[in-house]
C-alpha cells in the first residue's frame, strides 16, 4: 500500500507524539488527535495526526468524535472530523469507519488493513501541505496554561501591515465584549483569547465571490450582508495547527465594518460595531456548544437545545417551568404558533416599485409578529414597511448606518382568514444600489393561555425549518441562538457551554506535592498544594456583583479512603510523621446554578497521592 508524500508530511508533525506509542497503548498521558476532511460522499483526506490536550471522560480504547462543517465554498458539504484517543489503532479504526476510502496506514496493523481491503484506494490530499503564514501572537485575555484551557484565536484577514494596531483593537474589543457580558462571563476562567496577526497585501475583504489578496482570502459570495467565506483553508488550518494547544477555536476576523459571518471549522466574523459581537457569540455557540439553529428557516436543528418531537424525553426537562425530574411523568405541550410566511429575499430595493409578497392566514390565532431584516437604510424617512396597507411605523436602530439589523413588530391582534400582503417601499431614491430587504417572516401565536411569551419561561416552542419541518426549542426569544440580537444564551445553552468546556478543562490546574524524610524515623512529612481553575471563591474579584452568585468549590481530602475533615475545603495539606505506604487523595466538586445536570461528572476532579511513588 502506497502512502503519498502529503500523508508523510502530515505525520512529521505527529512524530513527537508517536515516539511514545506502544503497540497497544501510549506511554504519555496525553491523547492523540487524528483530523480528517470528509466530503459528502464519505471520501476522506488525512490532515494530521498529533499530540493533543486531554478530553475528560475518555476511556482507554475509546474514541471521542467532534464534527464541524467546512465552508471554504458555499454549500460545500464537507466536514472536519476530529478523532481523539489514547490508542492509535483505535483512532485509525474509527477513521476507517467514517470513510468510504482507505485511510488506514501500513503501520496500523494487518487486521485493520484487512477490514479496508474492499474500499477504494487511499487518496491523501495536500490539504495540510500549506505552510503556516508568519504569525505575530499577542495575548488578549489569559486565565491559565493552554494545556488546561480552551483557547480562542483571532486571525487577521484584510489588515495591512499599517493596520496592525487596528486589528489588535478590534480583536480585543470583541474578546472583551463576549467575555465581560453574560454570554461567556461566568466561563471566562476556562478560556484564553489570543490575537494572531498576519499582514495582508490588500485591506478589506472581497465581494461578488472574488477574494482580495489577503492572508486567508475572505470574501462575500455576493453583495448581501450575510455569509463571509474563506478561500485559503489550507493556510488557515496550518496557522491554527502551528499553535498546538493554544488554538482550539480559530476565528478569522475580516477587516470590514458591516455584518457578516460564518460558523463551522472556522468562525468567521467582522468587527462591525453593531453586529460583530452578536455574530461572534452566535457562531461560537454552534462551534463550542455544538448546537444547531433555533431561528426559523434553518436546516440544522440538533444539540442540547433541540427536540425533534413531543413523544421522546425532553432534553431540558430539568429546566422546564415547572421543572420535571427524571422520575416524574413529563407532561409537556407545544406552545401554539405557526409561521405562514418566510422569505429570505435578499433583494435590492428601488424607489419605482415596492417589493411585496403575499401569504395566507387561517384567522385562528390571537397575536402576530412581523419580523424582518434590512441593510443600507439609516433613516426612517428612507423606507415604509406596510402590512395590508397599514404602515408599521418602522424606524432604524440608532446609529446603525448602512449596516444590517433585525426588527420585530409585535401586534396584539389576530390576522383575519385569507390573503395578506407585506410590502417594503423605498422612499429615498438615493439609497438605490445599497438599500436591501434581506428577510421577512410572519409568525402567529395563540393567546396567553396557548402561548406563553414570558421571558424566562421554559417549554416546547416550535421552530420551523427551511423545509417547514417542526422541531422544538426551550424558550420563546431568550436565546441568541434564536435571535442574534439577543445578548445571552438561554439556560439550556449555558449549561451546554459549561459541560462542553469542562470536557477539555480539568478543575485541578496543579497538585504539587513534597515528601521529606523525618530524621531518625522511617516516616515522612507530606505537603500538598492544590491549584484550582479560578472559579467560585477563587475567582479574581470573588464577591463582585458580576460574578455568578450561586457557585462554590467543595474540596475533600482522604487518607486510605477515610475523610480528613480538618482539611475540608482547604487547598493545602500538611501531614507530619506519615508512613510511606499511605495513599492520600483529593476530590474537588464544583457547583453552579448554571448547571443542573452533570451526568458525566465533568464538574468534579480527583487526584491520588501515592506516597510510595513520591517519597
XYZ file of C-alpha atoms in Angstrom:
615
model
C 0.000 0.000 0.000
C 1.475 3.355 -1.004
C 1.227 6.408 1.229
C 1.604 9.664 -0.672
C 4.017 12.421 0.304
C 1.261 14.632 1.692
C 0.377 11.981 4.238
C 4.016 11.531 5.228
C 4.321 15.282 5.572
C 1.350 15.317 7.933
C 2.891 12.572 10.029
C 6.059 14.606 10.560
C 4.036 16.812 12.875
C 2.992 13.793 14.904
C 6.439 12.236 15.426
C 6.898 13.596 18.971
C 3.587 12.036 19.936
C 4.177 8.784 18.084
C 7.599 8.325 19.657
C 5.880 7.461 22.922
C 3.453 4.997 21.348
C 3.477 1.341 22.247
C 1.890 -1.499 20.299
C -1.333 -1.438 22.304
C -1.175 1.871 24.108
C 0.792 5.035 24.753
C 3.286 5.927 27.453
C 2.316 9.605 27.596
C -0.782 10.795 29.467
C -1.807 12.990 26.513
C -4.036 11.500 23.803
C -3.619 11.581 20.031
C -5.869 13.533 17.686
C -6.478 12.417 14.105
C -8.081 15.101 11.922
C -9.864 14.233 8.678
C -11.616 16.142 5.951
C -14.687 14.189 4.823
C -16.751 15.116 1.778
C -20.459 14.433 1.311
C -19.684 11.105 -0.391
C -17.569 9.872 2.513
C -14.182 10.364 0.831
C -11.647 11.359 3.483
C -8.289 13.086 3.444
C -5.966 12.969 6.439
C -4.958 16.408 7.690
C -2.787 15.496 10.652
C -2.115 13.095 13.496
C -0.883 14.969 16.529
C -0.466 15.001 20.273
C -3.310 16.964 21.927
C -4.660 18.053 25.288
C -6.880 15.770 27.301
C -10.529 15.045 26.676
C -12.115 14.313 30.038
C -14.061 11.083 30.333
C -12.082 9.473 27.527
C -11.558 5.826 28.450
C -8.748 3.559 27.260
C -9.525 2.278 23.770
C -12.446 4.657 23.232
C -12.579 7.471 20.684
C -14.076 10.941 21.112
C -15.501 12.390 17.887
C -16.228 16.003 17.016
C -17.547 17.311 13.702
C -17.539 20.803 12.230
C -18.771 21.842 8.810
C -16.259 23.481 6.497
C -17.344 26.428 4.408
C -14.442 27.096 2.079
C -17.126 27.351 -0.604
C -20.882 27.920 -0.126
C -22.749 24.623 0.299
C -19.555 22.558 0.015
C -20.957 19.719 2.129
C -17.510 18.991 3.552
C -16.850 18.428 7.243
C -13.814 18.380 9.500
C -13.797 15.300 11.729
C -11.640 15.255 14.857
C -10.988 11.858 16.470
C -9.228 11.708 19.845
C -7.985 8.564 21.606
C -5.117 7.244 23.706
C -4.897 4.273 21.340
C -3.558 4.936 17.835
C -5.032 1.690 16.484
C -8.461 2.663 17.776
C -8.065 6.038 16.064
C -7.368 4.523 12.667
C -10.202 2.023 13.065
C -12.611 4.857 13.891
C -11.308 6.840 10.934
C -11.900 3.924 8.589
C -15.456 3.589 9.867
C -16.015 7.241 8.934
C -14.626 6.983 5.424
C -15.577 5.184 2.220
C -11.958 5.204 1.003
C -8.945 3.576 2.651
C -7.270 5.739 5.279
C -5.500 3.138 7.449
C -1.698 3.309 7.041
C 0.542 0.243 6.900
C 1.815 0.605 10.460
C -1.730 0.395 11.874
C -1.717 -3.398 11.726
C -2.699 -6.234 9.384
C -6.106 -6.871 10.971
C -7.288 -3.326 10.463
C -5.987 -3.282 6.900
C -7.946 -6.438 6.068
C -11.147 -4.647 7.096
C -10.468 -1.982 4.476
C -9.427 -4.112 1.509
C -12.729 -3.609 -0.294
C -12.624 0.197 -0.024
C -11.257 2.404 -2.833
C -7.527 3.053 -2.686
C -6.400 5.849 -0.392
C -6.195 9.358 -1.812
C -4.352 11.681 0.533
C -4.641 15.343 -0.358
C -2.229 18.166 0.335
C -4.820 19.947 2.476
C -2.301 20.145 5.292
C 0.552 20.819 2.900
C 0.097 24.586 3.116
C 2.599 26.475 5.204
C 1.521 28.496 8.212
C 1.820 32.221 7.494
C 4.026 34.411 9.695
C 2.096 34.992 12.908
C 2.640 37.739 15.453
C 0.952 36.388 18.588
C -0.358 38.660 21.334
C -2.374 37.610 24.401
C -5.702 39.371 24.832
C -7.313 37.707 27.872
C -5.498 34.954 29.768
C -6.720 32.663 32.519
C -4.216 29.786 32.559
C -1.910 27.480 30.659
C -3.200 26.405 27.251
C -2.731 22.740 28.144
C -5.709 23.111 30.502
C -7.767 25.852 28.878
C -9.899 26.317 25.792
C -8.131 28.782 23.510
C -9.814 31.104 21.027
C -7.560 32.818 18.493
C -8.413 35.806 16.301
C -6.547 35.578 12.978
C -6.232 38.782 10.940
C -7.553 38.942 7.380
C -7.597 42.077 5.269
C -5.477 44.068 7.708
C -2.348 45.512 6.097
C 0.937 45.978 7.942
C -0.120 49.557 8.722
C -3.370 48.282 10.256
C -1.787 46.065 12.920
C -2.943 48.334 15.754
C -6.476 48.386 14.335
C -6.571 44.589 14.274
C -5.439 44.315 17.896
C -8.031 46.898 18.950
C -10.798 45.115 17.016
C -9.873 41.690 18.403
C -9.605 42.973 21.983
C -12.961 44.755 21.752
C -14.641 41.575 20.538
C -12.945 39.365 23.147
C -13.923 41.721 25.953
C -17.464 42.090 24.683
C -18.214 38.359 24.642
C -16.351 37.590 27.888
C -17.363 40.525 30.070
C -21.075 40.399 29.390
C -23.250 37.483 30.478
C -22.628 35.337 27.395
C -19.191 33.947 28.329
C -18.626 35.866 31.566
C -19.107 33.034 34.017
C -16.978 30.606 31.983
C -14.202 33.135 31.321
C -11.774 31.376 33.729
C -11.856 28.392 31.349
C -10.835 30.474 28.323
C -7.832 32.172 26.767
C -8.134 34.724 23.953
C -5.254 35.454 21.560
C -4.611 37.703 18.568
C -2.540 36.313 15.675
C -1.526 38.945 13.143
C -0.516 38.264 9.564
C -0.266 41.331 7.299
C -2.406 41.249 4.152
C -1.359 42.893 0.907
C -4.807 44.438 0.454
C -7.145 45.975 3.010
C -10.682 44.676 3.460
C -12.494 41.573 2.200
C -13.684 40.560 -1.256
C -17.214 40.810 -2.679
C -19.059 39.140 -5.521
C -17.259 35.847 -4.946
C -13.811 37.378 -5.581
C -11.332 37.394 -2.671
C -8.772 40.137 -2.271
C -5.062 39.449 -1.778
C -5.363 38.777 1.944
C -3.999 36.270 4.441
C -6.967 33.869 4.305
C -8.882 35.205 1.302
C -12.170 36.171 2.965
C -14.997 37.263 0.670
C -18.740 37.717 0.368
C -20.448 35.481 -2.175
C -22.466 38.459 -3.432
C -23.115 41.943 -2.117
C -25.595 40.961 0.594
C -24.611 41.316 4.235
C -24.754 37.633 5.093
C -22.107 34.888 4.881
C -18.381 35.596 4.663
C -16.375 32.706 3.183
C -12.668 31.863 3.078
C -10.677 30.853 0.001
C -7.473 29.684 1.715
C -8.496 26.882 4.105
C -5.068 25.208 3.862
C -3.357 28.320 5.166
C -5.924 28.771 7.939
C -5.582 25.148 9.071
C -1.798 25.348 9.078
C -1.931 28.597 11.062
C -4.112 27.103 13.795
C -2.279 23.772 13.950
C 1.066 25.577 14.253
C -0.085 26.935 17.633
C -0.690 23.488 19.161
C -2.739 23.600 22.368
C -3.132 27.375 22.023
C -5.661 27.145 19.158
C -8.878 25.255 19.861
C -11.276 27.585 18.061
C -9.821 29.707 15.243
C -11.681 32.942 14.466
C -10.986 34.586 11.108
C -11.552 38.311 11.616
C -12.203 40.108 8.317
C -11.465 43.825 8.131
C -14.921 45.011 7.098
C -17.243 47.346 9.055
C -20.511 45.611 8.152
C -22.481 42.500 9.162
C -21.177 39.108 8.091
C -20.006 35.796 9.443
C -19.966 32.031 9.304
C -19.689 29.080 11.659
C -18.071 25.671 11.360
C -14.424 24.700 11.163
C -13.502 28.373 11.324
C -15.654 31.026 12.936
C -15.658 33.953 10.508
C -16.704 37.428 11.667
C -16.217 41.114 11.003
C -15.603 43.868 13.593
C -18.950 45.524 12.797
C -19.655 47.721 15.863
C -23.331 46.773 15.865
C -23.114 43.151 14.778
C -19.582 41.803 15.291
C -20.020 40.725 18.933
C -23.514 39.349 18.245
C -22.385 37.237 15.315
C -19.318 36.047 17.252
C -21.433 34.823 20.178
C -23.875 33.071 17.862
C -21.229 31.342 15.749
C -19.212 30.286 18.808
C -22.423 28.786 20.160
C -22.501 26.492 17.132
C -18.830 25.535 17.455
C -18.273 25.345 21.210
C -21.629 24.038 22.452
C -22.177 22.018 19.263
C -25.765 23.085 18.664
C -27.672 23.914 15.511
C -30.029 26.810 14.886
C -33.032 27.975 16.865
C -34.290 30.521 14.363
C -36.898 29.627 11.765
C -35.874 28.809 8.209
C -32.652 26.969 9.011
C -31.641 23.465 8.004
C -29.764 22.093 11.046
C -31.571 21.613 14.362
C -29.618 19.485 16.834
C -27.858 19.606 20.188
C -28.961 20.274 23.756
C -31.434 22.973 22.677
C -33.304 20.925 20.055
C -36.074 18.352 20.498
C -37.220 16.507 17.399
C -40.729 15.692 18.609
C -43.034 15.698 21.640
C -43.066 11.933 22.164
C -39.475 11.479 23.373
C -37.983 12.710 26.668
C -37.408 16.461 26.735
C -33.650 17.195 26.721
C -34.171 20.206 29.001
C -36.736 18.632 31.331
C -34.795 19.928 34.356
C -35.218 23.496 33.090
C -38.933 23.309 32.279
C -41.350 25.668 34.026
C -42.059 23.940 36.378
C -39.088 21.584 36.186
C -39.531 17.860 35.585
C -37.338 15.274 37.308
C -36.173 12.039 35.714
C -38.610 10.092 37.906
C -41.689 12.162 37.106
C -44.019 11.810 34.172
C -43.352 14.518 31.621
C -46.468 16.475 30.779
C -45.386 18.974 28.171
C -47.169 20.886 25.490
C -46.222 22.645 22.326
C -46.705 26.384 22.604
C -49.236 27.255 19.898
C -47.624 29.085 16.981
C -47.436 28.962 13.196
C -45.302 30.630 10.505
C -47.387 31.468 7.400
C -44.578 33.413 5.699
C -40.814 33.310 5.488
C -38.852 34.818 2.635
C -35.087 35.373 2.521
C -35.373 37.637 -0.495
C -32.001 39.402 -0.323
C -33.441 41.893 -2.773
C -32.124 45.332 -3.654
C -34.920 47.882 -3.275
C -35.784 50.531 -5.846
C -37.883 53.649 -5.496
C -40.075 52.945 -8.514
C -41.626 49.639 -7.428
C -42.261 48.385 -3.872
C -41.142 44.882 -3.014
C -44.176 42.907 -1.837
C -45.230 39.356 -1.113
C -48.459 37.689 -0.041
C -49.374 34.936 2.405
C -52.463 33.202 3.753
C -53.571 33.314 7.378
C -56.106 30.988 8.985
C -57.748 33.553 11.249
C -57.334 31.241 14.254
C -54.515 32.965 16.141
C -54.763 35.823 18.622
C -51.456 37.634 18.012
C -48.835 38.006 15.335
C -45.295 39.223 14.740
C -43.761 40.841 11.669
C -40.007 40.098 11.688
C -37.622 41.421 9.048
C -34.022 42.460 8.480
C -32.713 45.361 6.414
C -29.449 46.943 5.356
C -28.442 50.207 3.688
C -31.269 52.166 5.348
C -30.019 54.587 8.030
C -33.126 56.820 8.330
C -36.838 56.266 8.975
C -37.626 58.522 6.027
C -35.870 56.067 3.689
C -38.447 53.271 3.876
C -42.043 52.409 4.551
C -42.991 48.921 5.763
C -46.670 48.026 5.449
C -48.921 45.086 6.272
C -52.177 45.079 4.318
C -51.569 48.744 3.547
C -51.078 49.766 7.179
C -47.778 51.497 7.949
C -45.956 49.566 10.704
C -44.000 52.620 11.852
C -40.558 51.197 11.138
C -37.554 53.169 12.362
C -33.911 52.052 12.137
C -31.813 51.179 15.130
C -29.998 54.264 16.363
C -26.566 54.697 14.750
C -26.941 51.557 12.605
C -25.911 53.451 9.487
C -25.954 51.174 6.437
C -25.275 48.002 8.434
C -27.786 45.172 8.633
C -30.211 44.917 11.558
C -33.147 42.758 12.611
C -36.524 44.269 13.516
C -39.618 42.902 15.278
C -43.083 44.452 15.168
C -45.348 42.730 17.729
C -49.087 43.122 17.178
C -51.664 42.101 19.779
C -54.451 41.300 17.350
C -55.043 38.338 15.095
C -54.813 38.202 11.332
C -58.094 37.582 9.535
C -58.665 34.449 7.498
C -57.477 34.914 3.931
C -54.795 36.574 1.837
C -52.482 39.258 3.251
C -49.671 41.381 1.823
C -46.483 42.767 3.347
C -44.595 45.416 1.374
C -41.371 47.415 1.549
C -41.349 50.766 -0.265
C -38.082 52.623 -0.782
C -38.827 56.342 -0.387
C -35.302 57.687 -0.823
C -34.066 57.173 -4.387
C -30.500 57.991 -3.276
C -30.459 54.672 -1.411
C -30.879 52.621 -4.575
C -27.969 50.252 -5.040
C -27.389 49.851 -1.313
C -30.842 49.519 0.325
C -31.709 45.850 0.728
C -34.608 43.888 2.141
C -32.800 40.839 3.489
C -35.571 38.725 5.016
C -39.157 38.835 6.207
C -41.339 36.424 8.144
C -44.748 36.397 9.783
C -45.358 34.418 12.976
C -48.764 33.901 14.583
C -49.376 32.935 18.219
C -52.220 31.698 20.355
C -53.497 33.771 23.255
C -51.776 33.876 26.662
C -53.283 30.530 27.659
C -51.955 28.862 24.496
C -48.583 30.543 24.006
C -46.516 31.770 26.948
C -44.240 34.569 25.725
C -42.943 35.428 29.206
C -39.135 35.817 29.324
C -37.615 33.034 31.416
C -40.398 30.552 30.683
C -39.129 27.129 29.529
C -41.385 24.883 27.499
C -41.570 23.404 23.974
C -41.570 26.228 21.446
C -41.982 25.179 17.806
C -39.286 26.081 15.299
C -39.985 25.814 11.571
C -37.178 24.708 9.259
C -36.431 25.685 5.678
C -38.490 22.631 4.655
C -41.268 23.662 7.081
C -40.470 20.741 9.374
C -41.084 21.339 13.068
C -38.621 20.894 15.914
C -38.741 22.426 19.391
C -36.572 24.874 21.337
C -36.572 25.690 25.089
C -37.663 29.373 25.157
C -39.551 31.884 23.097
C -36.906 34.575 22.432
C -34.466 34.182 25.362
C -31.533 32.766 23.399
C -29.029 34.303 20.997
C -29.148 31.034 19.050
C -32.752 32.036 18.257
C -32.279 35.770 17.813
C -28.782 37.036 17.066
C -29.736 40.404 18.617
C -30.421 38.725 21.970
C -27.309 39.261 24.141
C -27.388 35.992 26.090
C -27.712 32.236 25.825
C -30.726 30.565 27.392
C -30.084 28.427 30.478
C -30.063 25.231 28.405
C -27.263 26.534 26.188
C -25.325 27.985 29.134
C -25.390 24.560 30.770
C -24.234 23.029 27.494
C -21.441 25.600 27.317
C -20.149 24.657 30.774
C -20.211 20.940 30.007
C -18.543 21.357 26.631
C -15.707 23.471 28.034
C -15.190 21.255 31.083
C -14.692 18.284 28.774
C -11.357 19.915 27.860
C -10.550 21.679 31.152
C -9.716 19.864 34.391
C -10.803 21.735 37.527
C -7.394 20.958 39.040
C -4.698 23.069 37.409
C -1.895 21.643 39.530
C -1.278 19.441 42.553
C 2.249 19.986 43.827
C 3.476 17.527 46.444
C 6.623 17.327 48.534
C 7.825 14.465 50.681
C 10.613 14.989 53.226
C 12.068 12.253 55.459
C 11.994 12.670 59.233
C 15.370 12.429 60.907
C 15.856 9.116 62.648
C 12.471 7.765 61.537
C 11.123 5.721 58.596
C 8.198 8.112 58.437
C 7.925 11.211 56.243
C 6.348 14.656 56.206
C 3.929 15.331 53.345
C 2.781 18.639 51.905
C 0.376 19.054 49.003
C -0.680 22.335 47.409
C -3.769 22.362 45.231
C -4.235 24.958 42.477
C -7.751 25.080 41.037
C -9.169 26.770 37.975
C -10.186 30.174 39.411
C -13.919 29.681 39.795
C -16.264 30.270 42.748
C -14.370 31.582 45.798
C -11.131 31.610 43.804
C -12.358 33.903 41.048
C -10.490 37.143 40.528
C -12.658 39.672 42.327
C -14.750 36.999 44.043
C -17.693 38.696 45.678
C -18.103 41.289 42.923
C -21.630 41.748 41.667
C -20.808 40.492 38.163
C -19.811 37.030 39.415
C -22.445 34.297 39.322
C -23.841 34.365 42.878
C -24.532 30.663 43.290
C -21.331 28.708 42.734
C -18.866 27.004 45.027
C -15.970 24.592 45.271
C -16.039 21.683 47.717
C -12.634 20.133 48.489
C -12.407 16.781 50.260
C -9.121 15.138 51.340
C -8.881 11.484 52.347
C -6.250 9.105 53.661
C -6.729 5.477 52.609
C -10.356 6.344 51.891
C -11.016 7.949 55.289
C -12.045 11.640 55.210
C -9.659 14.188 56.719
C -12.273 16.624 57.977
C -9.717 19.079 59.320
C -8.623 19.831 55.756
C -12.094 20.112 54.203
C -12.228 22.947 51.650
C -8.520 23.673 52.154
C -6.105 23.897 49.225
C -3.098 22.890 51.330
C -2.499 19.548 53.035
C 0.318 19.177 55.577
C 0.907 15.856 57.364
C 3.803 15.096 59.712
C 5.068 11.616 60.511
C 3.329 9.568 57.854
C 4.032 6.011 56.780
C 5.169 5.732 53.151
C 2.547 3.087 52.445
C -0.335 5.554 52.801
C -2.430 6.767 49.885
C -3.926 10.233 50.061
C -6.479 11.645 47.652
C -8.292 14.875 46.943
C -11.742 15.202 45.396
C -12.991 18.515 44.064
C -16.607 19.293 43.220
C -17.717 22.493 41.547
C -21.355 23.563 41.846
C -23.035 26.335 39.889
C -26.638 27.350 39.458
C -25.971 27.327 35.714
C -25.592 23.533 35.605
C -28.457 21.414 36.913
C -27.456 18.025 35.480
C -23.895 16.667 35.120
C -24.293 13.041 34.086
C -20.598 12.540 33.249
C -19.096 14.115 36.353
C -17.407 16.921 34.439
C -17.839 19.249 37.422
C -15.628 17.006 39.540
C -11.920 16.212 39.671
C -9.805 13.637 41.526
C -6.129 13.098 42.260
C -4.316 10.355 44.168
C -1.133 10.902 46.161
C 0.646 7.563 46.489
C 3.444 8.114 48.965
C 5.376 5.058 47.844
C 5.756 6.721 44.421
C 6.748 10.216 45.521
C 8.745 9.564 48.690
